[in-house]
Coordinates of C-alpha atoms in Angstrom, one line a residue:
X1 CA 8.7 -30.1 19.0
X2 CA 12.4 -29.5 19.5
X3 CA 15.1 -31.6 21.5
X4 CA 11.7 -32.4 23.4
X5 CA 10.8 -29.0 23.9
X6 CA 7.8 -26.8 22.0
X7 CA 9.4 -24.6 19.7
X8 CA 8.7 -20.5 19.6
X9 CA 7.8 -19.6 15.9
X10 CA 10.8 -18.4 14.5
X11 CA 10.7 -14.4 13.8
X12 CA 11.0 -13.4 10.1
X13 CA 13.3 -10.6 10.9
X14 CA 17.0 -10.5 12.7
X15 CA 16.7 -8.6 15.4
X16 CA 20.0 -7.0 14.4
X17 CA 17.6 -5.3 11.8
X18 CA 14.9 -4.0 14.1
X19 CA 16.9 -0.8 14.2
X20 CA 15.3 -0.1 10.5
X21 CA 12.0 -0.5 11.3
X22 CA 11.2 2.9 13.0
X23 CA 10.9 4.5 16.8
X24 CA 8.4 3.8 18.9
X25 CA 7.8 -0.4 18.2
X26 CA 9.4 -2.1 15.6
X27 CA 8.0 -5.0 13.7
X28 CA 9.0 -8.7 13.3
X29 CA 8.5 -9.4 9.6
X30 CA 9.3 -8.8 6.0
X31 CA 7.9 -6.3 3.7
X32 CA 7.7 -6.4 -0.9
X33 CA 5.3 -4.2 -2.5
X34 CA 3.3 -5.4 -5.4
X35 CA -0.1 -4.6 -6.8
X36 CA -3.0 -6.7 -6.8
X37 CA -5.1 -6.7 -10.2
X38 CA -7.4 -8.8 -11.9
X39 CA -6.6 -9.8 -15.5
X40 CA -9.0 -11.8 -18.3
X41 CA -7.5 -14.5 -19.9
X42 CA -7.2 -14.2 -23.4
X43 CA -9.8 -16.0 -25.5
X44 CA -9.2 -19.4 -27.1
X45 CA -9.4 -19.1 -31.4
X46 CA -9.6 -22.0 -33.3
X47 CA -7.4 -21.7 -36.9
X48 CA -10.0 -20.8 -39.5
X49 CA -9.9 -21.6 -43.0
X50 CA -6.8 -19.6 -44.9
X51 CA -8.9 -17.5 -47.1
X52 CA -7.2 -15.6 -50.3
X53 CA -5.9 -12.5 -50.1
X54 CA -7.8 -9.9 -51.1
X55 CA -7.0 -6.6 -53.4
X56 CA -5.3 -4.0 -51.5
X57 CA -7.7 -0.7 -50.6
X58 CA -8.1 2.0 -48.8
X59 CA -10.4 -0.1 -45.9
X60 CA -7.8 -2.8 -45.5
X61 CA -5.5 -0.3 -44.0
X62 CA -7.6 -0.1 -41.4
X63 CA -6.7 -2.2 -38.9
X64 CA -9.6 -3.5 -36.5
X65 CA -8.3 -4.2 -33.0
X66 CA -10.9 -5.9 -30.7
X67 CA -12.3 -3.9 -28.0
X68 CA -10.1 -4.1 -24.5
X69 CA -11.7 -6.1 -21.8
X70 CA -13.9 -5.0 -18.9
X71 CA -11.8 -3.9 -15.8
X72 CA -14.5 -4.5 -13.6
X73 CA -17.1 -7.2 -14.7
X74 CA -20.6 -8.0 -12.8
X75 CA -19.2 -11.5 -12.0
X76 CA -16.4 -10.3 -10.4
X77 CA -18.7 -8.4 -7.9
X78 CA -21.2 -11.6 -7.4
X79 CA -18.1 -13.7 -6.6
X80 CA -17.3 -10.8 -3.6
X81 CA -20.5 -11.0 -2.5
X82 CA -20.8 -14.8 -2.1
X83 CA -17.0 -14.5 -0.4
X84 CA -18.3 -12.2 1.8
X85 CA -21.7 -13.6 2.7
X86 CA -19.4 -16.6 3.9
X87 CA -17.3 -14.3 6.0
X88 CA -17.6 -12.4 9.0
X89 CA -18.7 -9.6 7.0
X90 CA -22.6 -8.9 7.4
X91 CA -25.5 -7.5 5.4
X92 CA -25.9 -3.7 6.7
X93 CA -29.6 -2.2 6.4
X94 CA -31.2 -0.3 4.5
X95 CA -33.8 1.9 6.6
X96 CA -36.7 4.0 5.9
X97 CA -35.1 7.4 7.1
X98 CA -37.4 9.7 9.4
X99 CA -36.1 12.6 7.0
X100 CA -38.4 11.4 4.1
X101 CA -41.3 13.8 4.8
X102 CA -39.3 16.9 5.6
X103 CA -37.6 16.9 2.2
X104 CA -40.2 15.8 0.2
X105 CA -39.1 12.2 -0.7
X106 CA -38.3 8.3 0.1
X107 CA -35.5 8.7 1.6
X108 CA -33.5 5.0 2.4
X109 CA -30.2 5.3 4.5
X110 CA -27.8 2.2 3.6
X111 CA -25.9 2.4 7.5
X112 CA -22.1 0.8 6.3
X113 CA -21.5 3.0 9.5
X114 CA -22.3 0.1 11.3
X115 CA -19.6 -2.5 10.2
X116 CA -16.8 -3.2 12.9
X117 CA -14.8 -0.8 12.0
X118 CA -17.5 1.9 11.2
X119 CA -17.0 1.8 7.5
X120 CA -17.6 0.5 3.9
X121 CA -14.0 -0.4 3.2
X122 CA -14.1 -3.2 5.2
X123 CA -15.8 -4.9 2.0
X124 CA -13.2 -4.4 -0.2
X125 CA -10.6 -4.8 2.2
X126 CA -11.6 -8.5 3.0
X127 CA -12.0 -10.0 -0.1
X128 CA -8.9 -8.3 -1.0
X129 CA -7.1 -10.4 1.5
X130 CA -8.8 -13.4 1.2
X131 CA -8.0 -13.7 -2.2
X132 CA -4.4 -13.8 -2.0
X133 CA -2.1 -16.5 -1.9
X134 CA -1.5 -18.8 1.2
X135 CA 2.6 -17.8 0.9
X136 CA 1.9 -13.9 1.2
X137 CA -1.0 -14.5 3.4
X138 CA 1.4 -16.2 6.0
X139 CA 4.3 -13.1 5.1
X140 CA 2.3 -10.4 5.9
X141 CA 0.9 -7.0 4.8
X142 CA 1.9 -3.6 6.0
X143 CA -0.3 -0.5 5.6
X144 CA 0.4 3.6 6.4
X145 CA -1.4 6.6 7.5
X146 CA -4.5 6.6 9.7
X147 CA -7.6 6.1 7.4
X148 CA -10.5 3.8 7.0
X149 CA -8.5 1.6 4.6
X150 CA -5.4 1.3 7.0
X151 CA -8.5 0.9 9.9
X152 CA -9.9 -1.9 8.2
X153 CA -6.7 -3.9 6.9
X154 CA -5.9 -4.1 10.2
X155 CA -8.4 -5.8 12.0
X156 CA -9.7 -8.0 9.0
X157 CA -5.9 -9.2 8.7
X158 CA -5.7 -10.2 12.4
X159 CA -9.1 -11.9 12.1
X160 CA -7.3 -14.0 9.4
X161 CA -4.0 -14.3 11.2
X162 CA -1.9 -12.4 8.8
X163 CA 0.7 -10.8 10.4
X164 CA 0.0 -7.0 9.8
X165 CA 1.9 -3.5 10.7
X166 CA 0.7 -0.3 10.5
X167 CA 2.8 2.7 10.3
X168 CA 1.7 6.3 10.9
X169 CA 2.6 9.7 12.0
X170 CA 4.0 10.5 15.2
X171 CA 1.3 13.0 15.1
X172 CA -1.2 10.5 15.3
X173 CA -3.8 10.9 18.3
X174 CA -3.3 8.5 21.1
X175 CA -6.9 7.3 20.8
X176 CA -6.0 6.2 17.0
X177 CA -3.1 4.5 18.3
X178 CA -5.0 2.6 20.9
X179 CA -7.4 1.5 18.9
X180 CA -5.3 -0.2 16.1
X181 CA -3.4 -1.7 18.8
X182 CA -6.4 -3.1 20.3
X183 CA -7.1 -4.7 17.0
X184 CA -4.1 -7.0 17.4
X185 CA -1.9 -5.0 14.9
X186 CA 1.9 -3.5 15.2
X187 CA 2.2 -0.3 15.2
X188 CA 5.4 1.7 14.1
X189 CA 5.2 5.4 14.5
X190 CA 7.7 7.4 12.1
X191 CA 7.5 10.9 10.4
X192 CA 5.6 14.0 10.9
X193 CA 3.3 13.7 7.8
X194 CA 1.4 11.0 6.2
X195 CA 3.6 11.0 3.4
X196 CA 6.7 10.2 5.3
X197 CA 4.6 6.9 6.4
X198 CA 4.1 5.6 3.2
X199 CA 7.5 6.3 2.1
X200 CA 8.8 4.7 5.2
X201 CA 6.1 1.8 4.5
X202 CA 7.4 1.7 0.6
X203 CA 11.1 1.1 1.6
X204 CA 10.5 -1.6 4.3
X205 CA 8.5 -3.5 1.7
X206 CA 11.2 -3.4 -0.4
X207 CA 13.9 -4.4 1.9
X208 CA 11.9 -6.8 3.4
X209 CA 9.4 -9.1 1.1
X210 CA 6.1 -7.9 2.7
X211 CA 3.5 -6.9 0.9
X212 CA 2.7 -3.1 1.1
X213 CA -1.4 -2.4 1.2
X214 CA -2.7 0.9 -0.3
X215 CA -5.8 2.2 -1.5
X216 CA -6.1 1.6 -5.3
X217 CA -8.6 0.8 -8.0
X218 CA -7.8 -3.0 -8.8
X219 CA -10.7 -5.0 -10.1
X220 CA -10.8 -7.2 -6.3
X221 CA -11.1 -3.9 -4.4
X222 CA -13.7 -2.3 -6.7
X223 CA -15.6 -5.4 -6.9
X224 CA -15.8 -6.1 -2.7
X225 CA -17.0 -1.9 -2.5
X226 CA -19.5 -2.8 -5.3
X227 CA -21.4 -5.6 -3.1
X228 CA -23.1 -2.4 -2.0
X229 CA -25.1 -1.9 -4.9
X230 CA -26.1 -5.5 -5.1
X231 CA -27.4 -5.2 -1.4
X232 CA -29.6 -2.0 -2.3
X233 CA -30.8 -3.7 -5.4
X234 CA -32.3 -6.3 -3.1
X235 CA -33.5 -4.6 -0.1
X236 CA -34.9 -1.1 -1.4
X237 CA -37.8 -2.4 -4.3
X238 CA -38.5 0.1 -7.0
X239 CA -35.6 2.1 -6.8
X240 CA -35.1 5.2 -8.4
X241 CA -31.8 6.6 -7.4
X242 CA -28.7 6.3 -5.7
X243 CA -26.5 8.4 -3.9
X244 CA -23.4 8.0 -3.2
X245 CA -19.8 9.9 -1.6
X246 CA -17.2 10.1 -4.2
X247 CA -14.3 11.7 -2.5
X248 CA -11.1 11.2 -3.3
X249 CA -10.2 7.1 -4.4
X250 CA -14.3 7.0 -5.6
X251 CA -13.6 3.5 -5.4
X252 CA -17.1 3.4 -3.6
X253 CA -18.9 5.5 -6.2
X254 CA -17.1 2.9 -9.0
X255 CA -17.9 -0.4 -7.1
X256 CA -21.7 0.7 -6.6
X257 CA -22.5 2.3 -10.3
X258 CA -20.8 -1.1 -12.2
X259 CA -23.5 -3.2 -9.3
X260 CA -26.4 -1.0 -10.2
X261 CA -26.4 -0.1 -13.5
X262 CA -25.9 -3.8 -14.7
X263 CA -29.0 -4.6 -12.4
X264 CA -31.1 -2.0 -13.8
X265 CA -29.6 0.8 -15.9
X266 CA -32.7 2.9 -15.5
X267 CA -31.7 3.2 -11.8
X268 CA -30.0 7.0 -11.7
X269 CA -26.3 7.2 -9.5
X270 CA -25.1 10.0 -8.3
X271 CA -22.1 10.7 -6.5
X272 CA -21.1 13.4 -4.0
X273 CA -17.9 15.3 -3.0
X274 CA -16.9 18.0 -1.2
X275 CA -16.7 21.5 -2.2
X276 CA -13.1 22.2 -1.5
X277 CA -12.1 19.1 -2.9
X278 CA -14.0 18.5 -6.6
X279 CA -11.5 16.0 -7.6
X280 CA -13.5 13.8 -9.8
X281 CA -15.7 17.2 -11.1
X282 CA -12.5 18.5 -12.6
X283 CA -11.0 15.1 -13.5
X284 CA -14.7 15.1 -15.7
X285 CA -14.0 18.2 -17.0
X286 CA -10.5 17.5 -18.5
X287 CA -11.4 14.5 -19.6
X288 CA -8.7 12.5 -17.6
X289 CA -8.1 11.7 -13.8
X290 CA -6.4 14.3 -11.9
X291 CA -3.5 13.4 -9.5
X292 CA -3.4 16.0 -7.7
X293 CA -5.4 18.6 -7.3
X294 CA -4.6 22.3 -5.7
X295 CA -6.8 23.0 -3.2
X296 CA -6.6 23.8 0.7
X297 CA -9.3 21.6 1.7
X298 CA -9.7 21.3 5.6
X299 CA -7.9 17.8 6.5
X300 CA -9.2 17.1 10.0
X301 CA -12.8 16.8 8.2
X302 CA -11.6 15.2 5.3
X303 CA -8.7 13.5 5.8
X304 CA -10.1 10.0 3.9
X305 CA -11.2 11.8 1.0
X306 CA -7.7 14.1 0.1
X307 CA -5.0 11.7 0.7
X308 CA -5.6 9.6 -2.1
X309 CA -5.8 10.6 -6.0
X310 CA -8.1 9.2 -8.6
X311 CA -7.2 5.7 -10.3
X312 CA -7.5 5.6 -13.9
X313 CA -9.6 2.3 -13.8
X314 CA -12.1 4.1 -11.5
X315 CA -12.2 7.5 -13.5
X316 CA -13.2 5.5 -16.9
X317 CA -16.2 3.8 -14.5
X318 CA -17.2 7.0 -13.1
X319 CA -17.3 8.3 -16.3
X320 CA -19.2 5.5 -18.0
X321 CA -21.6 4.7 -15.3
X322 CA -22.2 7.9 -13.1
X323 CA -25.2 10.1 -13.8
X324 CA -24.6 13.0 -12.1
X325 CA -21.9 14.3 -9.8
X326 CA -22.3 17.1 -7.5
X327 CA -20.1 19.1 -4.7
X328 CA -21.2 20.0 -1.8
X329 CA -20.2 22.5 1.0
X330 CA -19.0 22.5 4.5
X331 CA -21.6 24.1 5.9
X332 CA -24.1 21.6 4.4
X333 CA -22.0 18.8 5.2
X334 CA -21.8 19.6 9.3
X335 CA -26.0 20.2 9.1
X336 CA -26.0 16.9 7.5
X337 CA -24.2 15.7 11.2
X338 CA -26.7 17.6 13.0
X339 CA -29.5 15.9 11.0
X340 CA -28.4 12.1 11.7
X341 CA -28.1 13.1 15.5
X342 CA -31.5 14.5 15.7
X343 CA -33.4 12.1 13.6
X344 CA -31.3 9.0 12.9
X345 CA -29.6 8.6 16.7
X346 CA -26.0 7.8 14.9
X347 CA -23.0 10.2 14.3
X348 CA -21.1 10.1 11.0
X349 CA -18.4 11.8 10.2
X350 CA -17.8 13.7 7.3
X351 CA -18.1 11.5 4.2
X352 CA -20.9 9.4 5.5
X353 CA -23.5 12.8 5.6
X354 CA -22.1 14.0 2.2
X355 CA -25.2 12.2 0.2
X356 CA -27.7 13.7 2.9
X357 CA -26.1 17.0 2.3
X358 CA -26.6 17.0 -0.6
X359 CA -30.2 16.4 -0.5
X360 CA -30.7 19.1 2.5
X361 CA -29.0 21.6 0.5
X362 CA -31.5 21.5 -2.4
X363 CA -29.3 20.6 -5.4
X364 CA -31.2 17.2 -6.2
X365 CA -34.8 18.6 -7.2
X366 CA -35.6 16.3 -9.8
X367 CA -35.6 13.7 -6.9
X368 CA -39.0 14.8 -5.2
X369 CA -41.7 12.5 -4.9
X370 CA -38.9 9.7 -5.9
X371 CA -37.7 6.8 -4.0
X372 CA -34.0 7.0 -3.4
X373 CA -31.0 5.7 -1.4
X374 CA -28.7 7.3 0.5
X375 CA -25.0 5.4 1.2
X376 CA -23.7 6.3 5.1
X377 CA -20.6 5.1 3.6
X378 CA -18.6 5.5 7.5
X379 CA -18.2 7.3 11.5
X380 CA -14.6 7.5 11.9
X381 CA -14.4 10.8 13.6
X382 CA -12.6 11.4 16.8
X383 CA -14.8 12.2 20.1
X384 CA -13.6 16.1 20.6
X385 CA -14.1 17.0 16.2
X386 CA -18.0 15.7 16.5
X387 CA -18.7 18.1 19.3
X388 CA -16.7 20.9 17.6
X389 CA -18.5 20.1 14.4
X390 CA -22.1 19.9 16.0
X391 CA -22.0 23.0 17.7
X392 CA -20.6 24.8 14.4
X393 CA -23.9 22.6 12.5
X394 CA -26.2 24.6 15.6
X395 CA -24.9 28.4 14.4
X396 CA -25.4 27.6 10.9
X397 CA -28.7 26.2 11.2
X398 CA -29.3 29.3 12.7
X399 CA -30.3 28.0 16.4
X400 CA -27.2 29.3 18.4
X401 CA -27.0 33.1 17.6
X402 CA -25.4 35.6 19.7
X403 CA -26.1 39.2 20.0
X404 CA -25.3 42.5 21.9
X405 CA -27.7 45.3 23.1
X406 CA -27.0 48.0 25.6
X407 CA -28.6 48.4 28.6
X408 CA -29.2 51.7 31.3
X409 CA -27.0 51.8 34.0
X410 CA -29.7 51.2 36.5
X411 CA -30.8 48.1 38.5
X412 CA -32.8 45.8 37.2
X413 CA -32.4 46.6 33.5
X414 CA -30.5 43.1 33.4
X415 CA -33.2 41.2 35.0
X416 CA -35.4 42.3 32.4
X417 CA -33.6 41.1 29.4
X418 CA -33.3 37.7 31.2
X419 CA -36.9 38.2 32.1
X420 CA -37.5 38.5 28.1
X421 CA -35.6 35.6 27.3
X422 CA -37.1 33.2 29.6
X423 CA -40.6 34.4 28.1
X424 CA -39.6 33.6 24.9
X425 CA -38.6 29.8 25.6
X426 CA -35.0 30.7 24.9
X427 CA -32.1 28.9 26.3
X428 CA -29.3 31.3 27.6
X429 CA -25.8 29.6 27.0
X430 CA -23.4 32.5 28.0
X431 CA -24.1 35.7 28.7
X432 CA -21.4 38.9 29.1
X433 CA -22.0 42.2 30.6
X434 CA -19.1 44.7 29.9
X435 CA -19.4 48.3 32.2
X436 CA -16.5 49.5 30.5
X437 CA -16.7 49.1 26.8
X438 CA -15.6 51.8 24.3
X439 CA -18.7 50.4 22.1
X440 CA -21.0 51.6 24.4
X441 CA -22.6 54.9 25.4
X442 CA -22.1 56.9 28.5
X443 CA -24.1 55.4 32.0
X444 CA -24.9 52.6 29.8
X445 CA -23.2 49.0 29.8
X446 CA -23.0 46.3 26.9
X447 CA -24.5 43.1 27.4
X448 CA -23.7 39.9 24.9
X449 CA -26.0 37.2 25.3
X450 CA -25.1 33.5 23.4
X451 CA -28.9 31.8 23.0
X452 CA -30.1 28.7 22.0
X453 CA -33.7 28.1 20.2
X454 CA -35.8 25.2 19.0
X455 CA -35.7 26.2 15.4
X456 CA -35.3 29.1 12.8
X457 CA -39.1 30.0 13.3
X458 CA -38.3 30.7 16.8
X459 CA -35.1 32.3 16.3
X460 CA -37.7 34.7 14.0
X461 CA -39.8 35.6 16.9
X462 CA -36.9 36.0 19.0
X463 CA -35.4 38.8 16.6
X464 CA -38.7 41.0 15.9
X465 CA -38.9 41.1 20.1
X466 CA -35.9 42.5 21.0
X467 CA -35.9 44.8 17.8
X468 CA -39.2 46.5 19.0
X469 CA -37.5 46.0 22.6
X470 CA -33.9 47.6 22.2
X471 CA -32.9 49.8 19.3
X472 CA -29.3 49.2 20.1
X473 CA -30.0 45.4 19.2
X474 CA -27.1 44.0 17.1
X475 CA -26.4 40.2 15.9
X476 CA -22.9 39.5 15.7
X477 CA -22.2 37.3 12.5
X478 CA -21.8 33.3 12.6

């Protein structure tokens, strides 16, 4: 109360300075970067006894230095998950997938998909704001780009009441942009790329006293992504593997092999990435983590897993902890889509069907006749990309083919074909009949029919009868 009058709360930023903060809105609050990171206190040693000195050799010049401390501990992770459990953050199931007898094993699908935001950062991303102090807590945070980190900050820290801002591209789609807003954040659009976000992001922390968010491999992170494992642990019995995605940050793949393997080291963990973008597979190879990597990897499908580079803290726990690690490609990645439609009744995106891809695509044999679980780490993927990426997943699964033949210039030579096709069971999504074609042969038209079958046994059948049908049959490649 003021002069007998409720008082506004006062804005943390002069609105004489609003003109820094960007284009479309502009936010009401300070910005200071600092990282977040978990250290051990050193050990209390009591004075021992002086004892005399002994004869100099060849050993005492070797000095003994004590081994560094743990970056990631077990307890660290048990103290996320009983944060968590009291927070609004839920235990996500672990299913018996419907895939299990088609590849030949017990397949259990761990659906993070279905946290608010649609993804397993939410874990790390809450106990990494509840455990910061009350002062910054009432400042603020600030995040950039559009990702499942920035995603998550965002509505966990309005759930909290922290004032949050989210900066990102003016490229950004309007759906995106909705969405963050509906959370309850600011939104400040600036740049054309994600990297003129963060910069932006970097230099209002700095000016400002916020505290700048990103994406990085601190013990409280690490240790709210590796809850995961703990949940597994409990809710699939007699566990023989793990699989999880490890693109880019593999803060997941960390998080959930420190959880695991200190629960049962004879449980195996494997992580996943994408073909065009093996950052941890090279970072393995040379024996250190990889900042950048140069590669042309497609960004609309995995723009979570190339905008961030490897941590050195999470590349020694990959290293130390991870069994296996395996790429995967596109195509078996977009299949793996097609497969969660079909069977599960859920779309993922990208990185959640990179450990089913994996699987599909035959490059974990040793896992038949095993029991293992499968991490659907997220389904951030806007509305118009799913459709484009399930009807890609329908050619190379080899149900949508298309073909040409040529057919007499006389009536009813097309109402056979169709005739043919309806025999056959075969859908007919587009059909095109060209008269005048300099592929095809005098009195005699080309016709290019786009089908759809059941399956690839069907699409068999289909091909041996128009073969014996048409000798001017030809299927036009994928």
């Amino acid at each position: 109360m003021g002069n007998g009058r409720t008082g506004r709360r006062s804005t943390l930023i002069c609105p004489e300075r609003l003109k820094d903060f960007g284009a479309e809105e502009y936010l009401n609050g300070d910005v200071k970067t600092f990282q977040t990171s978990v250290s051990e206190p050193a050990e209390l040693q009591l004075m021992s006894t002086p004892k005399p000195a002994a004869k100099k050799s060849s050993d005492s010049k070797k000095s003994s230095t004590p081994p560094a401390p743990e970056h990631l501990r077990f307890q660290d992770i048990s103290a996320a998950a009983f944060r968590l459990q009291q927070s609004s953050i839920q235990k996500t199931p672990c299913t018996y997938s419907r895939l299990s007898k088609q590849y030949g094993m017990e397949i259990y699908l761990k659906k993070e998909l279905l946290h608010y935001t649609g993804s397993v950062k939410e874990r790390g991303v809450l106990y990494m704001l509840s455990s910061l102090k009350q002062d910054q807590q009432r400042k603020g945070v600030i995040v950039a780009t559009d990702c499942n980190f920035s995603m998550s900050v965002a509505y966990h820290a309005v759930e909290m009441r922290i004032p949050v801002f989210v900066i990102m591209p003016a490229c950004s789609s309007p759906p995106r942009l909705r969405m963050y807003r509906d959370y309850g954040a600011m939104v400040i659009s600036y740049g054309s790329t994600a990297r003129d976000s963060i910069n932006h992001a970097r230099h209002l922390a700095k000016e400002n006293g916020y505290l700048c968010l990103e994406e990085d491999d601190s013990a409280v992170y690490l240790a709210g992504l590796g809850t995961v494992g703990m949940e597994i642990y409990e809710q699939v019995p007699k566990l023989d593997a793990v699989v999880v995605p490890a693109g880019g940050h593999c803060g997941l793949l960390a998080g959930t092999a420190a959880a695991i393997k200190h629960l049962n080291p004879r449980i195996s963990v494997i992580g996943v990435e994408p073909e065009e973008f093996p950052l941890l597979l090279q970072s393995l190879k040379t024996d250190s983590p990889i900042k950048d990597l140069y590669c042309n990897p497609n960004k609309k499908l995995y723009r979570d897993l190339v905008d961030h580079s490897l941590g050195t803290h999470t590349f020694q726990l990959a290293k130390k902890l991870v069994d296996k690690v395996i790429s995967v490609r596109e195509a078996d990645t977009l299949v793996a889509m097609l497969r969660f439609q079909e069977f599960e009744r859920c779309t993922v995106d990208t990185e959640g069907a990179m450990g089913l891809a994996a699987i599909l695509a035959g490059q974990l044999p040793e896992l038949k006749g095993k029991r293992v679980a499968v991490v659907v780490s997220s389904a951030n993927m806007e509305l118009d990309l799913v459709l484009q990426c399930l009807e890609r997943a329908l050619v190379l699964d080899d149900r949508v083919c298309r073909f040409t033949v040529q057919l007499g210039d006389w009536p009813g030579d097309m109402a056979k074909l169709l005739d043919l096709l309806a025999r056959e069971d075969v859908r007919l999504l587009d059909v095109c009949h060209r008269r005048y074609s300099d592929k095809a042969e005098l009195f005699k038209a080309q016709v290019e029919c786009v089908v759809e079958m059941r399956d690839k046994s069907q699409n068999s059948q289909l091909r041996r009868t128009l073969s014996d049908r048409y000798p001017s049959l030809r299927w036009l490649e994928r």
